[in-house]
Tab-separated table of C-alpha atoms in Angstrom:
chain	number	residue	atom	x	y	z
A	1	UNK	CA	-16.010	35.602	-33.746
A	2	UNK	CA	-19.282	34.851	-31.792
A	3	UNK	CA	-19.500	31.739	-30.044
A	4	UNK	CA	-22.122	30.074	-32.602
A	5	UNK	CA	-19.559	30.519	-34.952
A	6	UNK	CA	-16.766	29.411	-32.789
A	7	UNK	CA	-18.824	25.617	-32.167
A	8	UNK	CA	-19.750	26.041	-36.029
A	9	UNK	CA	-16.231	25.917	-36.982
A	10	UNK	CA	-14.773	23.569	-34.312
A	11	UNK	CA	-12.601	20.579	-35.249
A	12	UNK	CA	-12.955	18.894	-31.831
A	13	UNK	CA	-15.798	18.045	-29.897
A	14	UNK	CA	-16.138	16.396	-26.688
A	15	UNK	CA	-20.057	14.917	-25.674
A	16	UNK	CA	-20.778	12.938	-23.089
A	17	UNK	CA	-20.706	9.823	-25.244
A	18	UNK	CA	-17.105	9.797	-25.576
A	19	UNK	CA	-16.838	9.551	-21.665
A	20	UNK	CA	-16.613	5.978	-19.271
A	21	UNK	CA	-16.747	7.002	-15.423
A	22	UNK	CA	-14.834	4.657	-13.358
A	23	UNK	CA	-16.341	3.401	-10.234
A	24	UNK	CA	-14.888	1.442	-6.769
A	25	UNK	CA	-16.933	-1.031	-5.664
A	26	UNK	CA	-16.560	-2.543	-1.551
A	27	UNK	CA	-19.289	-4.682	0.770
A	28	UNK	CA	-16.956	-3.268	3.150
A	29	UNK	CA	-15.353	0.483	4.483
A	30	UNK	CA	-17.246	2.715	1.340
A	31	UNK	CA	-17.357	6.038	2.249
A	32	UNK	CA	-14.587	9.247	0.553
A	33	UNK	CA	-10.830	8.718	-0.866
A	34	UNK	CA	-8.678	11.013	1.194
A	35	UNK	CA	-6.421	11.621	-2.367
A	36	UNK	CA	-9.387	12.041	-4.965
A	37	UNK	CA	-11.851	14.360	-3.653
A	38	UNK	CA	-15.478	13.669	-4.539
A	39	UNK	CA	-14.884	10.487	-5.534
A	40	UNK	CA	-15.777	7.386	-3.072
A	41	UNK	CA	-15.539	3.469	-2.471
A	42	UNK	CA	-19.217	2.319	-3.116
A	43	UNK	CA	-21.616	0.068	-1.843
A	44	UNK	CA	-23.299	-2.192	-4.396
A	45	UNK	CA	-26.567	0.058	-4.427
A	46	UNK	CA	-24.746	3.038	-4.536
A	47	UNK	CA	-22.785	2.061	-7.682
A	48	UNK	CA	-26.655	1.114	-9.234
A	49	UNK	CA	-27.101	4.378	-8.486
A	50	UNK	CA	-24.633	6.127	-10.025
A	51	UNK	CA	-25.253	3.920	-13.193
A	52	UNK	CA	-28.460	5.317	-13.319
A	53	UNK	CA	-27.185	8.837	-13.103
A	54	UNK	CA	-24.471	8.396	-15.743
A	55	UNK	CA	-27.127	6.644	-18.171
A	56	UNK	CA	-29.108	9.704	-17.580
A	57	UNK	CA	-26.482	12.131	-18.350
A	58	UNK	CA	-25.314	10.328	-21.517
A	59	UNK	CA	-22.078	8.670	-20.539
A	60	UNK	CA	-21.188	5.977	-22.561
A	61	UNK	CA	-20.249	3.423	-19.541
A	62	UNK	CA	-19.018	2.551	-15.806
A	63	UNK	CA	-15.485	0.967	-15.700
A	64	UNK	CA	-15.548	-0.864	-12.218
A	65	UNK	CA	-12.907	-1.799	-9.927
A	66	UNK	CA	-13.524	-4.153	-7.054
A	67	UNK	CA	-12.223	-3.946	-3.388
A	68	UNK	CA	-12.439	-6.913	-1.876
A	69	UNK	CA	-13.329	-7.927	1.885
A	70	UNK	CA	-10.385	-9.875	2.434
A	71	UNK	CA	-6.678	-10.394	-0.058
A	72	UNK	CA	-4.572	-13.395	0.385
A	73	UNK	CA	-1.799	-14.511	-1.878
A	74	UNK	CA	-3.699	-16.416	-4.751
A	75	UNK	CA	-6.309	-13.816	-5.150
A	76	UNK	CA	-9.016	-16.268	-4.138
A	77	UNK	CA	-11.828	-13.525	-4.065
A	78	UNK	CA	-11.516	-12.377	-7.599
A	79	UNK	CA	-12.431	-15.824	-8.792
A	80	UNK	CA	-15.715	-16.208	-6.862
A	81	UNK	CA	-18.679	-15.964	-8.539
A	82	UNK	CA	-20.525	-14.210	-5.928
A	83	UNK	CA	-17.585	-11.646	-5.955
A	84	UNK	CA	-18.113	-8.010	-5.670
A	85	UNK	CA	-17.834	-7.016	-8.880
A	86	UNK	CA	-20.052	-10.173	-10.254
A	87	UNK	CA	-22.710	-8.759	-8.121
A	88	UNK	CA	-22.322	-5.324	-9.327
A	89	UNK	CA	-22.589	-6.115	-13.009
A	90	UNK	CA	-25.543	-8.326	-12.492
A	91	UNK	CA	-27.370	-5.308	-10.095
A	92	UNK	CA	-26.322	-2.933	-13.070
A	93	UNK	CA	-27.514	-5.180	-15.380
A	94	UNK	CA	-31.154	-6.010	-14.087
A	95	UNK	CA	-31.919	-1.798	-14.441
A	96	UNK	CA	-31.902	-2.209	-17.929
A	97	UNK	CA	-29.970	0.736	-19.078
A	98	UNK	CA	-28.299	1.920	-21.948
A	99	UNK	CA	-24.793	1.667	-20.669
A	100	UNK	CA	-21.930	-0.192	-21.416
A	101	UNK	CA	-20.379	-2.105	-18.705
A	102	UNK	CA	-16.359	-2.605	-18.670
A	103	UNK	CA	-14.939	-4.613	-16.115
A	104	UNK	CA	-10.698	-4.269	-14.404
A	105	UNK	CA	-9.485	-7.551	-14.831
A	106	UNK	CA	-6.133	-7.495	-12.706
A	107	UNK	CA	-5.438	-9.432	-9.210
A	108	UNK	CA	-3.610	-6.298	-7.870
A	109	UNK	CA	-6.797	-5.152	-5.494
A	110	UNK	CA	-7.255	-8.749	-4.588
A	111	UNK	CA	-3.858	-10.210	-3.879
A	112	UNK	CA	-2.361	-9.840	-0.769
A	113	UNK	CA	1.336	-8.435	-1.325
A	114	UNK	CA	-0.642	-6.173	-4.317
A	115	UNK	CA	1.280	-7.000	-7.220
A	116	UNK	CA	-0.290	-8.105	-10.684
A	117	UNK	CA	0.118	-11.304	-10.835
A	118	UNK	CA	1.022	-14.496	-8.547
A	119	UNK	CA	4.390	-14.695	-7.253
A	120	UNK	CA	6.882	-16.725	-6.266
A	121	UNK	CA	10.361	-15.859	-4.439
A	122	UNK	CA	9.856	-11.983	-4.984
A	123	UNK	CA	9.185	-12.500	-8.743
A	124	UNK	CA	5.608	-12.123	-10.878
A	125	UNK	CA	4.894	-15.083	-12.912
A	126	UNK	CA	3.626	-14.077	-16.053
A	127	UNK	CA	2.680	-17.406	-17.231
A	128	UNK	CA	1.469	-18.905	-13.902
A	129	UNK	CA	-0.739	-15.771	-13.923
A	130	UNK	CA	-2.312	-15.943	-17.287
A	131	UNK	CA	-5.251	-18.420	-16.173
A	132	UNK	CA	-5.782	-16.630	-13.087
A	133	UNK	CA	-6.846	-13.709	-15.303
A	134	UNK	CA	-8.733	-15.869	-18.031
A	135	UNK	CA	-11.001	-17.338	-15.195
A	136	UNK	CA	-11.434	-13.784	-13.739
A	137	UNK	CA	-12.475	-12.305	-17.117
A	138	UNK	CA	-14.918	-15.486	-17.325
A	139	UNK	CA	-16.247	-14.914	-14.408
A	140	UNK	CA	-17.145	-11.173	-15.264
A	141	UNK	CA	-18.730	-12.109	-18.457
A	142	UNK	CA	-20.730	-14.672	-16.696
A	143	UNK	CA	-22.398	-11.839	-15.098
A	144	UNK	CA	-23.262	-9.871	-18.118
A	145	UNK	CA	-20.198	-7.553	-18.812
A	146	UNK	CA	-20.161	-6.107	-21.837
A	147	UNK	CA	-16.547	-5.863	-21.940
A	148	UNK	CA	-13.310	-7.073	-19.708
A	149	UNK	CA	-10.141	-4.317	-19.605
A	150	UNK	CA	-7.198	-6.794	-18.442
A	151	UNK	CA	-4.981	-4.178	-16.867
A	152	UNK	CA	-2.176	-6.479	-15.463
A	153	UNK	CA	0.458	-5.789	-18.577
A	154	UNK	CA	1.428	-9.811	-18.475
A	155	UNK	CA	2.244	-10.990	-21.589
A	156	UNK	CA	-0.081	-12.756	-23.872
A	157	UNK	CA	-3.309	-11.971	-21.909
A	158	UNK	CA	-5.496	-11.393	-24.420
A	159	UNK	CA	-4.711	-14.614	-25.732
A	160	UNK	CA	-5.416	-16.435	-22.409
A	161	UNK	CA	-9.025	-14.455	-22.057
A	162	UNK	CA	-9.765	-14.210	-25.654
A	163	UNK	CA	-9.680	-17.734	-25.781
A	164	UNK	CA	-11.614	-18.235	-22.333
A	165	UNK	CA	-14.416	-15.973	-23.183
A	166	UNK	CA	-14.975	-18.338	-26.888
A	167	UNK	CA	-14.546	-21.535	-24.705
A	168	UNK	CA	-17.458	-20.333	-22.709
A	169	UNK	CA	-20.004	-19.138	-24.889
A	170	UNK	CA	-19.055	-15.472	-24.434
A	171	UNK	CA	-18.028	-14.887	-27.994
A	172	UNK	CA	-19.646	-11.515	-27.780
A	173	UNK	CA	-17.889	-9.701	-24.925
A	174	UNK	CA	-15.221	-7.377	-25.881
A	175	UNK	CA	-11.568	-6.993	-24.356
A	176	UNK	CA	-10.270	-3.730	-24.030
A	177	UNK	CA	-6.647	-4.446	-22.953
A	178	UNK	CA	-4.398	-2.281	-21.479
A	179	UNK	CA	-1.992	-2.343	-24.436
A	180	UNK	CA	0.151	0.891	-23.508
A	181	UNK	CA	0.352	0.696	-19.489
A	182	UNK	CA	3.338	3.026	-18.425
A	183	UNK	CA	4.942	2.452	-14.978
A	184	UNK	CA	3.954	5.922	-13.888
A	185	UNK	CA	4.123	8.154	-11.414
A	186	UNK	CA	0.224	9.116	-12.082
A	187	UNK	CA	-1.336	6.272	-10.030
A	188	UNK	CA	-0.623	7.049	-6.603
A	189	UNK	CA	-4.266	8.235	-5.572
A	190	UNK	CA	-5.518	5.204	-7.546
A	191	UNK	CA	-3.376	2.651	-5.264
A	192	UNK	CA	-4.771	4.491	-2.221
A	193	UNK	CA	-8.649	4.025	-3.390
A	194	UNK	CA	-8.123	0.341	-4.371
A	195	UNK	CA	-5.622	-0.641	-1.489
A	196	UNK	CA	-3.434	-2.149	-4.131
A	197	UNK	CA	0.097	-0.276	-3.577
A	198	UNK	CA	2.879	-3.141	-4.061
A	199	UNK	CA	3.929	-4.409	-0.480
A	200	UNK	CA	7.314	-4.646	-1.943
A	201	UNK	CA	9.501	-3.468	-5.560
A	202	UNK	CA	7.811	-2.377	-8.115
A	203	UNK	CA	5.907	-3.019	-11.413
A	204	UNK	CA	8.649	-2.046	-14.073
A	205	UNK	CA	9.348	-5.468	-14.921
A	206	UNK	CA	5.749	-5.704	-16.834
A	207	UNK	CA	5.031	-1.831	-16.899
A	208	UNK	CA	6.106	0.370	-19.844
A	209	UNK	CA	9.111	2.474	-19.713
A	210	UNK	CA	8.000	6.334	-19.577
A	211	UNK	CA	10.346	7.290	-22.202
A	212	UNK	CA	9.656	4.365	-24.504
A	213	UNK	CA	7.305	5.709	-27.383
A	214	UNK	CA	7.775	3.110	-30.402
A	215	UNK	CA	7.258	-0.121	-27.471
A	216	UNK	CA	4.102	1.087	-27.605
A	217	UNK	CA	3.182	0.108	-31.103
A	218	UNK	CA	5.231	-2.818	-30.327
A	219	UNK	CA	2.428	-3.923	-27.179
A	220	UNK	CA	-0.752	-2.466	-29.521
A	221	UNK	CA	0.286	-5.139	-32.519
A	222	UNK	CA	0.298	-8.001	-30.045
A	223	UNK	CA	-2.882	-7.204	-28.381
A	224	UNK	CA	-4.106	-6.969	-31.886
A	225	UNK	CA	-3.257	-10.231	-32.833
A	226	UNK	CA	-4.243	-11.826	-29.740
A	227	UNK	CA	-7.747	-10.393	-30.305
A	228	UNK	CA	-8.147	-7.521	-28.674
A	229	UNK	CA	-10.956	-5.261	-29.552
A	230	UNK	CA	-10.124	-1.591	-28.170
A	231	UNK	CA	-6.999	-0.615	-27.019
A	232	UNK	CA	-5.963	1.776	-24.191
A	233	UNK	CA	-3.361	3.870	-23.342
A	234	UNK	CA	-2.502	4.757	-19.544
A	235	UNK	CA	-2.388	7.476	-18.212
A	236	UNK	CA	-2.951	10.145	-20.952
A	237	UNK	CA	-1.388	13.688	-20.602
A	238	UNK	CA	1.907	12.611	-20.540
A	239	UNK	CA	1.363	10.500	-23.666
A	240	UNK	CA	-0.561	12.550	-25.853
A	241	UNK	CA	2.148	11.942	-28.651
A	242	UNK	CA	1.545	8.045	-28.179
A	243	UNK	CA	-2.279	8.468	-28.245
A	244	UNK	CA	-1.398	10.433	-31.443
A	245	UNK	CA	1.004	7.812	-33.006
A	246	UNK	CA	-1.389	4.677	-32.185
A	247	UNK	CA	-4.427	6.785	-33.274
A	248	UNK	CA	-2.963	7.366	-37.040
A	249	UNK	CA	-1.032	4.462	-37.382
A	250	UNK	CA	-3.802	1.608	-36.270
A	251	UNK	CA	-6.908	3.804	-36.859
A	252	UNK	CA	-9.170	0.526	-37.352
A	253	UNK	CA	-8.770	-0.405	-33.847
A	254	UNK	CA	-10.923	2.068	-31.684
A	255	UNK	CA	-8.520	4.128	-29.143
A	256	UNK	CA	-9.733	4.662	-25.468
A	257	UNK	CA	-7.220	7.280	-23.036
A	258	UNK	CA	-7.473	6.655	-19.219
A	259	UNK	CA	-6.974	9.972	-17.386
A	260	UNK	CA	-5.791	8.785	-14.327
A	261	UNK	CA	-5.824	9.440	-10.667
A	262	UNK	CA	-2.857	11.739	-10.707
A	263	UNK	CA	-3.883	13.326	-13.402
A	264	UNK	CA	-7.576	14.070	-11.777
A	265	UNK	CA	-6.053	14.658	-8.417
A	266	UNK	CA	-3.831	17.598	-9.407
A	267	UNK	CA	-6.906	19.532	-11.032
A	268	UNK	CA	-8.746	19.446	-7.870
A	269	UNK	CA	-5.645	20.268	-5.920
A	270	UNK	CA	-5.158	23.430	-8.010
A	271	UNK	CA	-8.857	24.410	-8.308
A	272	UNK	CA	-9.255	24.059	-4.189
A	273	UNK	CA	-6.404	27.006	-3.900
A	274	UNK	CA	-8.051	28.937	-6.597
A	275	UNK	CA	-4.791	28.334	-9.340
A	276	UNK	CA	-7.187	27.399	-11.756
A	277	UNK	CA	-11.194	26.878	-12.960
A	278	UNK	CA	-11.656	23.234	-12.921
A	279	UNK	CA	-14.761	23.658	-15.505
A	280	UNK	CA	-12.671	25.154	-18.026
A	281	UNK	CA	-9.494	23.138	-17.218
A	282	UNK	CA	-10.992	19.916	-17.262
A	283	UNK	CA	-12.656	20.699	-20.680
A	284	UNK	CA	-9.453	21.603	-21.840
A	285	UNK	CA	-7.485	18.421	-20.693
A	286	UNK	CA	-9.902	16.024	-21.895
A	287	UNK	CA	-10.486	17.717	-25.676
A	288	UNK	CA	-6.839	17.752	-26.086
A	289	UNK	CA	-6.815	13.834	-25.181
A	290	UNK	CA	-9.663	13.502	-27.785
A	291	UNK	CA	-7.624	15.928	-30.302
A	292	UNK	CA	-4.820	13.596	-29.765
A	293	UNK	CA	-6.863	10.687	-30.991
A	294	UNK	CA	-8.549	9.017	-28.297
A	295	UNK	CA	-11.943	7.743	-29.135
A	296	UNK	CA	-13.071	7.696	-25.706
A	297	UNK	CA	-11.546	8.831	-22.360
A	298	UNK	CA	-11.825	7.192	-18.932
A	299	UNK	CA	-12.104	9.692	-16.498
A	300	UNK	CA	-13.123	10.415	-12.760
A	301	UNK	CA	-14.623	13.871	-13.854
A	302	UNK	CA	-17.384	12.132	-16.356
A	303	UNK	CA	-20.102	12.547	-14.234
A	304	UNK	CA	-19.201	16.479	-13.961
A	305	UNK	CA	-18.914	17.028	-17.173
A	306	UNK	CA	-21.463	15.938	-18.953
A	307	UNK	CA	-23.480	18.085	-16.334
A	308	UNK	CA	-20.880	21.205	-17.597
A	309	UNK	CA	-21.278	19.856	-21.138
A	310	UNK	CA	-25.467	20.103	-21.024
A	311	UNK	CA	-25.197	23.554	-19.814
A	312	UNK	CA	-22.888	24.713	-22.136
């Protein structure tokens, strides 16, 4: 079978369009992530730049994550208005490109003991935490997002931002919620580039259980009824069969797959000893997420392959 015929014949495809490249943002220490190679902590400018390269190459939009110059226990800097990731978006924004813009909306980065949500005697209150994360989304939106991903797994979120964002006159941005957030063992490198590594316990008390599969439609119908617009599962290729279940049974609601740190991390582990062909891997890992169902895919490769994709 010759390769023309191969593509001709080909049930999935992957394009650049179905990727979002996810993107630190500091005004302080940017520079290389020991535990993801090739990907960095960016200045402002920098992250205009790379906006301007993945508009270029096709990508479909930034995700970013802010790391703030200072954390203390109420998450004060995520609810500036000058914060770093208001200044970002608005940067982003003024170059006029065809790129959507998704903001993290958790206080994990920001809050000083790095837990995902304000707490009180060891324990996260979910409900004390809600308009903390309504005011952050707000805030966000305020500075021309296009959509806000609330990634902090409290209950009834989407609610508490769905209903900020009307209140405000931002009607028209989007929430992409975190429905299906496992407590996973993907996310170290992630916790290392955003500083944001619990000081103490853990997050299985809001998390998903790993081997929990029908919670997960559970969490999707909430967010559904709270108003959510996309849904997400996290991380992706150890939950292919979840991407698959959500995919076919709530196929009106579109799908997006983060592949995490852990999961981008590994690849470049095995391709730096020669195990593997990261090219051909990565292509491989991210059409089976998209085979799986996933209408999009969050990934740290993007920006790589699209530039593999155009000279395919």
């Amino acid at each position: 079978m010759t390769d023309v015929l191969r593509q001709m014949v080909q049930e999935t495809r992957l394009c650049p369009a179905d990727l979002i490249y996810p993107v630190f943002v500091t005004r302080s220490n940017p520079g290389p992530i020991d535990a993801m190679p090739d990907v960095y902590r960016h200045t402002i400018s920098e992250a205009v730049d790379i906006a301007r390269r993945a508009a270029d190459a096709g990508v479909s939009g930034l995700m970013l994550f802010g790391i703030p110059q200072s954390k203390d226990e109420h998450a004060s800097r995520a609810l500036s208005a000058s914060g770093v990731i208001s200044d970002t978006v608005e940067a982003i924004k003024n170059e006029g490109l065809n790129l959507v813009i998704i903001t993290d909306v958790c206080v994990c980065s920001y809050i000083s003991h790095g837990h995902c949500g304000i707490v009180h005697d060891d324990v996260v209150s979910n409900d004390e935490t809600l308009p903390v994360l309504a005011q952050m989304a707000k805030i966000h939106a305020d500075s021309g997002a296009d959509i806000v991903a609330p990634s902090a797994m409290m209950d009834h979120q989407v609610h508490a931002i769905r209903e900020k964002l009307d209140s405000s006159g931002h009607e028209h941005v989007s929430i992409l919620s975190y429905s299906v957030k496992y407590a996973s063992s993907f996310y170290g490198p992630f916790r290392d580039a955003a500083g944001g590594a619990p000081a103490f316990g853990d997050r299985k008390t809001h998390q998903m259980d790993s081997a929990n599969r029908l919670e997960a439609m559970r969490e999707v119908d909430l967010d559904i009824a709270e108003g959510a617009d996309l849904l997400m599962v996290k991380p992706a290729l150890a939950y292919l069969d979840v991407i698959h279940m959500i995919s076919q049974h709530r196929p009106h609601i579109p799908l997006v797959a983060y592949n995490v740190s852990g999961e981008y991390s590994m690849v470049k582990a095995a391709a730096k000893q020669g195990y593997v062909d990261e090219a051909s891997v990565v292509l491989e890992i991210l059409t089976s997420i998209r085979r799986a169902g996933s209408k999009s895919v969050i990934t740290y490769h993007a920006l790589d392959v699209a530039r593999w994709l155009q000279k395919s």
